[in-house]
PDB file of C-alpha atoms and ligand atoms in Angstrom:
ATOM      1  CA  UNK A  10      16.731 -17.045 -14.460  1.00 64.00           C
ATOM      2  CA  UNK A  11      14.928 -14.595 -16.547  1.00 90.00           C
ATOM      3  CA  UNK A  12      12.396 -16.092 -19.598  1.00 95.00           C
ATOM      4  CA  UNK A  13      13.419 -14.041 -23.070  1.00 97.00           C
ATOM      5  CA  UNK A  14      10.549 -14.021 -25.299  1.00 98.00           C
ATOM      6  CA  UNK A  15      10.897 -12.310 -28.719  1.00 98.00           C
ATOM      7  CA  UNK A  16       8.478 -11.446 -31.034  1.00 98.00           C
ATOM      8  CA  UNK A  17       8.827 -11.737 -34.626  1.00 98.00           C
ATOM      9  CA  UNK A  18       8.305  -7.891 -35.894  1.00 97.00           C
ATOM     10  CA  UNK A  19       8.344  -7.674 -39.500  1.00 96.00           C
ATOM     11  CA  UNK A  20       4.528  -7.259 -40.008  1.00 93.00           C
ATOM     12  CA  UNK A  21       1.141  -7.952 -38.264  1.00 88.00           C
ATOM     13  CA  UNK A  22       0.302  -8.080 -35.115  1.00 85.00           C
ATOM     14  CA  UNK A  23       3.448  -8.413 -33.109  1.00 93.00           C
ATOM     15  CA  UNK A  24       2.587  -5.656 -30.128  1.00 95.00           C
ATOM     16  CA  UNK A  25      -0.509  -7.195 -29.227  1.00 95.00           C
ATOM     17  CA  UNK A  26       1.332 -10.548 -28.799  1.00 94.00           C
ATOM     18  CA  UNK A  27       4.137  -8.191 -26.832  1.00 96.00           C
ATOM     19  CA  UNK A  28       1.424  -7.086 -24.435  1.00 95.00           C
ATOM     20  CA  UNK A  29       0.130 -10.535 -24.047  1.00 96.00           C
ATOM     21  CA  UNK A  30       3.480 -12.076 -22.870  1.00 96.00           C
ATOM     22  CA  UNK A  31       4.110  -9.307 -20.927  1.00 95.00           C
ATOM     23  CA  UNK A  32       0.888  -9.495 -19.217  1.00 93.00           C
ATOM     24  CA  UNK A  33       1.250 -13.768 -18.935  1.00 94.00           C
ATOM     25  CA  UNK A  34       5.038 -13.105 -17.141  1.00 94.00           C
ATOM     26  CA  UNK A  35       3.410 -10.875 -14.491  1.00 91.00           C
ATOM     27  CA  UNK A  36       1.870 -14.260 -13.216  1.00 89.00           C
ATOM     28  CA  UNK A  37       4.371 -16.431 -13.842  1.00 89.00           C
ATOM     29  CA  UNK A  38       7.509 -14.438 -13.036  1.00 80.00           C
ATOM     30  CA  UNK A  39       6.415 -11.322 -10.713  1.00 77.00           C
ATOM     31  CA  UNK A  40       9.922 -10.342  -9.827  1.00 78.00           C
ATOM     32  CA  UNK A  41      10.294  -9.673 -13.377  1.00 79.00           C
ATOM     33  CA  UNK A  42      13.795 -10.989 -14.146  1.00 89.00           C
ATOM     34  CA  UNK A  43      12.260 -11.923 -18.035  1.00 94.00           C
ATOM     35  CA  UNK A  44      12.067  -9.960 -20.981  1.00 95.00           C
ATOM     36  CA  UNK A  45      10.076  -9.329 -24.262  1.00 97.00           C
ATOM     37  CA  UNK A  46      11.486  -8.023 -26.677  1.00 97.00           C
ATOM     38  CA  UNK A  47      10.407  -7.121 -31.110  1.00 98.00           C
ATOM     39  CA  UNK A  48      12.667  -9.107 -33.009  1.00 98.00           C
ATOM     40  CA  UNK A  49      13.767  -7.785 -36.170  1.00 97.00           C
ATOM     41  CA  UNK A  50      17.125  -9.129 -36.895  1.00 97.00           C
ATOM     42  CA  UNK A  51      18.455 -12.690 -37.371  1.00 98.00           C
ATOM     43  CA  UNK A  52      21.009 -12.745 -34.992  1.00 98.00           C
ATOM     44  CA  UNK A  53      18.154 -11.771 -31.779  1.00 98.00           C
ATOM     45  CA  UNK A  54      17.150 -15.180 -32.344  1.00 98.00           C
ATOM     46  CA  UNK A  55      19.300 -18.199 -30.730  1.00 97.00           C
ATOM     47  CA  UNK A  56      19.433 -15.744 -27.324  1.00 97.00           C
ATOM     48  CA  UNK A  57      15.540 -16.603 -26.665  1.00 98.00           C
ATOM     49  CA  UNK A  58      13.968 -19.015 -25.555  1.00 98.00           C
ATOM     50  CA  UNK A  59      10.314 -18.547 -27.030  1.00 98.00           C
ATOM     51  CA  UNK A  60       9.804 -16.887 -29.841  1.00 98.00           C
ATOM     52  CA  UNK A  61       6.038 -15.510 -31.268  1.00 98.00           C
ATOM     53  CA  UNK A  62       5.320 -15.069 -34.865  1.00 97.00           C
ATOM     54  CA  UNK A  63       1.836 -13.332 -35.001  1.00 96.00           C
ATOM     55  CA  UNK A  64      -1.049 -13.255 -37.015  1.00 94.00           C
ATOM     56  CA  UNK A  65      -0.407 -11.053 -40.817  1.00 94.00           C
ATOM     57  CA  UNK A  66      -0.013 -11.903 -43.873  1.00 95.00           C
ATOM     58  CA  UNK A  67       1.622 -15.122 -44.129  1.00 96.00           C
ATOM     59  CA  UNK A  68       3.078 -13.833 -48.079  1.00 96.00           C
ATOM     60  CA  UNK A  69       4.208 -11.224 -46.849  1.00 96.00           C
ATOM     61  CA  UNK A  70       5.841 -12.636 -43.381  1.00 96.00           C
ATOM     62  CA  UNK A  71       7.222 -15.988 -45.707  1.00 96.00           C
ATOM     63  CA  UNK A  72       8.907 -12.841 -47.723  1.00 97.00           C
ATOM     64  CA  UNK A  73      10.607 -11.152 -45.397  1.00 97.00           C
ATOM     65  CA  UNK A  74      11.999 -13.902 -43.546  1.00 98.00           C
ATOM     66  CA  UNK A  75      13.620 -14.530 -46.478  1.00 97.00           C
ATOM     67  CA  UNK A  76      14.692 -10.867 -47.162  1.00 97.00           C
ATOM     68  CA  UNK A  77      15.787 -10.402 -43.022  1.00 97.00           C
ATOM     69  CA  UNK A  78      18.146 -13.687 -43.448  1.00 98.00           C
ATOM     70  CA  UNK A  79      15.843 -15.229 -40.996  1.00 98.00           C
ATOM     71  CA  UNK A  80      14.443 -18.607 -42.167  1.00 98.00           C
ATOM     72  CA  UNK A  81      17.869 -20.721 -40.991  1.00 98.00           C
ATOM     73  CA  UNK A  82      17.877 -19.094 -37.584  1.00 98.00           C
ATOM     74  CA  UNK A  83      13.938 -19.893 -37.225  1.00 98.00           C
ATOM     75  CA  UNK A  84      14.573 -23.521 -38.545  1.00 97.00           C
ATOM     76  CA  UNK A  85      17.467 -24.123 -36.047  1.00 97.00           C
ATOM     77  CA  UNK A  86      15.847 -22.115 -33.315  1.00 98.00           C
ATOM     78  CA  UNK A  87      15.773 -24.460 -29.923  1.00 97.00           C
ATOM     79  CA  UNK A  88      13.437 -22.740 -28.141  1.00 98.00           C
ATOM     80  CA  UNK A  89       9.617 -22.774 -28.465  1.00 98.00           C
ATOM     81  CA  UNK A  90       7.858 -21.295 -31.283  1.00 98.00           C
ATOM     82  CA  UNK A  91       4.272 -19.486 -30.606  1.00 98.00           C
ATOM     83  CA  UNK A  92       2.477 -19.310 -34.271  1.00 98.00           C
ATOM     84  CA  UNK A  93      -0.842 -17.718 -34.444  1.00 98.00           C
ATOM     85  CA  UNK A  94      -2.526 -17.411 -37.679  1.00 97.00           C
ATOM     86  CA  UNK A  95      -0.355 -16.318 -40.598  1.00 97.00           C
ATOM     87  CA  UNK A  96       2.030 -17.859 -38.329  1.00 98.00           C
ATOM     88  CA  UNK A  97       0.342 -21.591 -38.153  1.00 98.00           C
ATOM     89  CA  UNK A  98       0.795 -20.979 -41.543  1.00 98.00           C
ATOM     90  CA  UNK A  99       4.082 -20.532 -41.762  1.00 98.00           C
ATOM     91  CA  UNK A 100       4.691 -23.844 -39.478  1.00 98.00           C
ATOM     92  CA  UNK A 101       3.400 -25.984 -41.833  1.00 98.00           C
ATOM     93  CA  UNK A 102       4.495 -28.373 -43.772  1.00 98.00           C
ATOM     94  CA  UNK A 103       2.476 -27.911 -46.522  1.00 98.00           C
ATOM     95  CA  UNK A 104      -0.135 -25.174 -47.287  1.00 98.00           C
ATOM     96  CA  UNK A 105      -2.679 -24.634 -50.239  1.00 96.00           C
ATOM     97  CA  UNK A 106      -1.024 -21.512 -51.842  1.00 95.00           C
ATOM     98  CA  UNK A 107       2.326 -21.528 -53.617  1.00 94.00           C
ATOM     99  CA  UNK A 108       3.763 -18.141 -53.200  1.00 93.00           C
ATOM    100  CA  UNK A 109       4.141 -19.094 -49.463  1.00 96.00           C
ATOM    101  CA  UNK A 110       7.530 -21.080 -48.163  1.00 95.00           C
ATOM    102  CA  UNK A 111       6.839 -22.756 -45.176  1.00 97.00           C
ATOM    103  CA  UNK A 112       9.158 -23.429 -42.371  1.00 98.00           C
ATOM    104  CA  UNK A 113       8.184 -27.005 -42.406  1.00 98.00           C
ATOM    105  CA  UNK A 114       8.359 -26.662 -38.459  1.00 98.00           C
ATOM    106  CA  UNK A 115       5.439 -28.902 -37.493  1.00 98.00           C
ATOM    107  CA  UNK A 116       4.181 -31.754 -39.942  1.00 98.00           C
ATOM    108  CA  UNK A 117       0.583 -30.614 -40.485  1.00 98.00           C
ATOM    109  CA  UNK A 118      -1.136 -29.214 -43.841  1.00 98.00           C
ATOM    110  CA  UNK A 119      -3.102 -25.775 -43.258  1.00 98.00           C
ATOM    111  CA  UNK A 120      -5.836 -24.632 -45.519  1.00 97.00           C
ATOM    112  CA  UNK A 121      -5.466 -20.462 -46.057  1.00 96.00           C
ATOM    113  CA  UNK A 122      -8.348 -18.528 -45.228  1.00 95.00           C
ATOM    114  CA  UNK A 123     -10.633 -21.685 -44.582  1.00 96.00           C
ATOM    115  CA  UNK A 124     -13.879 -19.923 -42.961  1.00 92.00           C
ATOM    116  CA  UNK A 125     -14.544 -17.848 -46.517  1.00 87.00           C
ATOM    117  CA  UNK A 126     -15.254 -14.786 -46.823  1.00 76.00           C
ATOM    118  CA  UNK A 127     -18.500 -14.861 -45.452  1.00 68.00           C
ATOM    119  CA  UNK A 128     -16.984 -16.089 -41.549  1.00 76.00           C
ATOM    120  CA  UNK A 129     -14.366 -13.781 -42.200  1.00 86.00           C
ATOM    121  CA  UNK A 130     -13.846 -13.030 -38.057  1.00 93.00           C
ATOM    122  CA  UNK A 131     -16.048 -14.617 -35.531  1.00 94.00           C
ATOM    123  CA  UNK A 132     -15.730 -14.895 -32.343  1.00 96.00           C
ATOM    124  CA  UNK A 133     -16.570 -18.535 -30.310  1.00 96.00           C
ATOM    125  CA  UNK A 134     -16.231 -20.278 -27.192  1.00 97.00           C
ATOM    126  CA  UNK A 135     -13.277 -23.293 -27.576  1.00 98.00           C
ATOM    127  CA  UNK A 136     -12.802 -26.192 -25.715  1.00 97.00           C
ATOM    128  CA  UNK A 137      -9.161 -26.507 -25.128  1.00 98.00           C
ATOM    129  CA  UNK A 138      -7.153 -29.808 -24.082  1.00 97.00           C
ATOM    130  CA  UNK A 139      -6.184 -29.006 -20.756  1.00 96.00           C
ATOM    131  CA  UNK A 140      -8.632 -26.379 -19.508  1.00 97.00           C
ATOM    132  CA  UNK A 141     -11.139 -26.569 -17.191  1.00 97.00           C
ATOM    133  CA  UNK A 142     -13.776 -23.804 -19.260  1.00 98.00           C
ATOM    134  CA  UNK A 143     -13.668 -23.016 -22.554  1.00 98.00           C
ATOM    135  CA  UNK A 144     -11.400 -20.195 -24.011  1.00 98.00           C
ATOM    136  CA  UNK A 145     -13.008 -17.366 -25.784  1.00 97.00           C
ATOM    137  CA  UNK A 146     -11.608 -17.521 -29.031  1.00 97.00           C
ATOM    138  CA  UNK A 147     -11.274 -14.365 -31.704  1.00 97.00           C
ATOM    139  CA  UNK A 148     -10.987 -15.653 -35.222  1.00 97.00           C
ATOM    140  CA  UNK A 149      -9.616 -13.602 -38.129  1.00 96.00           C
ATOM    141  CA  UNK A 150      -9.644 -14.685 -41.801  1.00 95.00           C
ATOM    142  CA  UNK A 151      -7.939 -17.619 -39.909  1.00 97.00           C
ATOM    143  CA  UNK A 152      -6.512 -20.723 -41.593  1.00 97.00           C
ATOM    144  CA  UNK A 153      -7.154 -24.720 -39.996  1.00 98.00           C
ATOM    145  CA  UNK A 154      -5.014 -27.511 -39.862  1.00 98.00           C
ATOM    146  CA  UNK A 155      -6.632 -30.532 -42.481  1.00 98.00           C
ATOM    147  CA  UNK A 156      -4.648 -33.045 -41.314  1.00 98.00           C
ATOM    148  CA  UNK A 157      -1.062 -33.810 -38.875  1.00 98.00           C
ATOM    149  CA  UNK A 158       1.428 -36.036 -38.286  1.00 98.00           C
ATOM    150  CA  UNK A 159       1.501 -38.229 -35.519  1.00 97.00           C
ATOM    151  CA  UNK A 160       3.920 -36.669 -33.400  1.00 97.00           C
ATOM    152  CA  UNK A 161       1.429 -33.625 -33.389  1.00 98.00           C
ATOM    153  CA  UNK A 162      -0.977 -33.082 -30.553  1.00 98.00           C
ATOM    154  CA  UNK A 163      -4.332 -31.879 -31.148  1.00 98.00           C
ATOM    155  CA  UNK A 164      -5.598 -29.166 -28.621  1.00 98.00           C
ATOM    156  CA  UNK A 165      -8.688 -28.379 -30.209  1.00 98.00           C
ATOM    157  CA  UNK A 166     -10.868 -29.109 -32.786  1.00 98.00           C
ATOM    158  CA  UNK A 167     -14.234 -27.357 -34.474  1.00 96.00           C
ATOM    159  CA  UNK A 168     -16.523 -28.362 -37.017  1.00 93.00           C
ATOM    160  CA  UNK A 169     -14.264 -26.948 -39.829  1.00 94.00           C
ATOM    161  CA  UNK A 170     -11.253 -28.373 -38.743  1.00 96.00           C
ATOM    162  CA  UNK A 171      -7.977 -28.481 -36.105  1.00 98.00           C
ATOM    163  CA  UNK A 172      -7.592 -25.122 -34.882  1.00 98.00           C
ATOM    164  CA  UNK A 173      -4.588 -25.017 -32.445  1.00 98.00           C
ATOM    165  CA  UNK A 174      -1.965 -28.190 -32.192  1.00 98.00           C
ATOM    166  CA  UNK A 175       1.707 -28.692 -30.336  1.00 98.00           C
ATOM    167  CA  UNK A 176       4.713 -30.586 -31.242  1.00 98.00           C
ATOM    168  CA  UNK A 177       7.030 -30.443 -28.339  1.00 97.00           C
ATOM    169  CA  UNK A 178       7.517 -26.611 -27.650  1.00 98.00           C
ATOM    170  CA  UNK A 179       6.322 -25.339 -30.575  1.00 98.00           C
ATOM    171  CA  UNK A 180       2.476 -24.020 -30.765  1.00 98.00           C
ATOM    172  CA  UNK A 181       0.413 -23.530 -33.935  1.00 98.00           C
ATOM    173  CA  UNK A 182      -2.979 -21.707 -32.945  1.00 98.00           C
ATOM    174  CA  UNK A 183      -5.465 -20.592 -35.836  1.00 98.00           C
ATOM    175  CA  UNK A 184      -6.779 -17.670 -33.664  1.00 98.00           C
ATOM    176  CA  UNK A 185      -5.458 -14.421 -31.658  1.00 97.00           C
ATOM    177  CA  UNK A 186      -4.894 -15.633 -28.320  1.00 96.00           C
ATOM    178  CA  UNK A 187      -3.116 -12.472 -28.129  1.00 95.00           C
ATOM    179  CA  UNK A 188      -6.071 -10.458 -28.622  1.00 94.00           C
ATOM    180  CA  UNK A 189      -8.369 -11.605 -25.420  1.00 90.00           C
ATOM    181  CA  UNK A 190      -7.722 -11.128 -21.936  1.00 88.00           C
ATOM    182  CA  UNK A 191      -7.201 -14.573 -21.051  1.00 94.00           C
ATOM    183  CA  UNK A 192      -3.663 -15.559 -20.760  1.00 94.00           C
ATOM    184  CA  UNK A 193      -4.168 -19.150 -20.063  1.00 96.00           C
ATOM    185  CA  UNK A 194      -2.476 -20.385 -23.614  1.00 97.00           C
ATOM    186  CA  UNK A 195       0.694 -17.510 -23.317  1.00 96.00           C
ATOM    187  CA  UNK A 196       1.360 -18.998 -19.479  1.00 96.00           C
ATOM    188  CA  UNK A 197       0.490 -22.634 -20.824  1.00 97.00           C
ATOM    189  CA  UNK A 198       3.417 -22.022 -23.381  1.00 98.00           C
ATOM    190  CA  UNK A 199       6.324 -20.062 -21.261  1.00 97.00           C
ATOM    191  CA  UNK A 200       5.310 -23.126 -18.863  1.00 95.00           C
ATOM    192  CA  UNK A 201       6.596 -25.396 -21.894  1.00 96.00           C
ATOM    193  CA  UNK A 202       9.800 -23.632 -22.535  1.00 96.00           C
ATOM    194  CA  UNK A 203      11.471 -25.637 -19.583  1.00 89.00           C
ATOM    195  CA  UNK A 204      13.723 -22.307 -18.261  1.00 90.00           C
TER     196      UNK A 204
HETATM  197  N1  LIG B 308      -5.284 -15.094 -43.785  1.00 60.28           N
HETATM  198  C1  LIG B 308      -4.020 -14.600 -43.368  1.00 60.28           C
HETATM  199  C2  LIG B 308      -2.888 -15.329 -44.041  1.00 60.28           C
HETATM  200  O1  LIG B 308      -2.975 -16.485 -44.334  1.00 60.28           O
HETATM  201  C3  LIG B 308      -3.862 -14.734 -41.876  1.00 60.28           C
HETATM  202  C4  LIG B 308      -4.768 -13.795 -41.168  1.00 60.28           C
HETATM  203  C5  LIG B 308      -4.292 -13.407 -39.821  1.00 60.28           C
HETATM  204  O2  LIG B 308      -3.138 -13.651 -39.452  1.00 60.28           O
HETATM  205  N2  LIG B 308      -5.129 -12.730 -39.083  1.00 60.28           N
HETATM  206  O3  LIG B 308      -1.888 -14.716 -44.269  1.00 60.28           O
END
């Protein structure tokens, strides 16, 4: 059976992250029964199973869930979710900034912005749970993860704090995986969906 991946596509980086899937289901599924697809209405959602919200503005992406009648479908969604940076954001269950309503998805709290202004994007070397080398890691005005519930694995961890966790399917990463060429995460994920 063909894997259907959807992409939140209300703002940010969504085609990057379409690329990336596509590029991680040429390895995993070279006959090419799957799919990726943009989502940008509610009722795309309970057909896939994995769904991406990418890296934005996690005010703005909080808003227009809202505005798209998207929050319930997200919040019942039985797939995996793959969040990566306003995203791990918007998994939270609590963040430091108000105007933001989380989706509560994975009990963890996430610090905005945490590297300052003056680490604004930086580029590093990550060890990852699971991998043999380290993945090189593109950072953007990224948030961490201060502190998780129990349930929540840790993948990795850096001085400043938890940059990429899982709670069953669902994936929080603070960074772009979606922006290097390594699709080691993307393939570690689809392999998590259980199609
Ligand atoms: N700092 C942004 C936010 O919290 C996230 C940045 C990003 O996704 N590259 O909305």
């Amino acid at each position: 059976m063909g894997i259907r991946i959807g992409v939140l596509a209300l703002q940010g980086a969504f085609s990057e992250h379409i690329d990336a899937f596509k590029l991680a289901l040429q390895v995993l599924d070279p006959p090419g029964h799957s799919s990726v697809i943009p989502v940008r209405h509610a009722d795309e959602i309970p057909d896939l199973h994995g769904l991406a919200i990418p890296g934005g503005e996690s005010t703005t992406i909080s808003r227009l869930i809202d505005k798209n009648q998207m929050r319930r479908p997200i919040e019942e969604f039985e797939g995996g979710i793959f969040a990566t940076c306003a995203g791990m954001v918007l998994m939270a269950t609590e963040v430091d900034d108000s105007r933001i309503r989380t989706l509560g998805l994975i009990e963890m709290n996430v610090e905005r912005n945490a590297f300052g202004r003056q680490r604004e994007s930086f580029e590093t070397d990550l060890v990852i749970n699971g991998f043999d080398t380290p993945y090189h890691a593109i950072f953007i005005r990224a948030p961490v993860v201060t502190s998780c519930g129990p349930r929540v694995e840790i993948i990795s961890k850096i001085e400043k704090g938890i940059v990429a966790v899982r709670k069953d399917r669902h994936y929080a990463i603070a960074f772009h995986p979606e922006l290097s060429t390594d699709p080691r995460i993307h393939i570690r994920f689809i392999q998590g969906l259980g199609v």
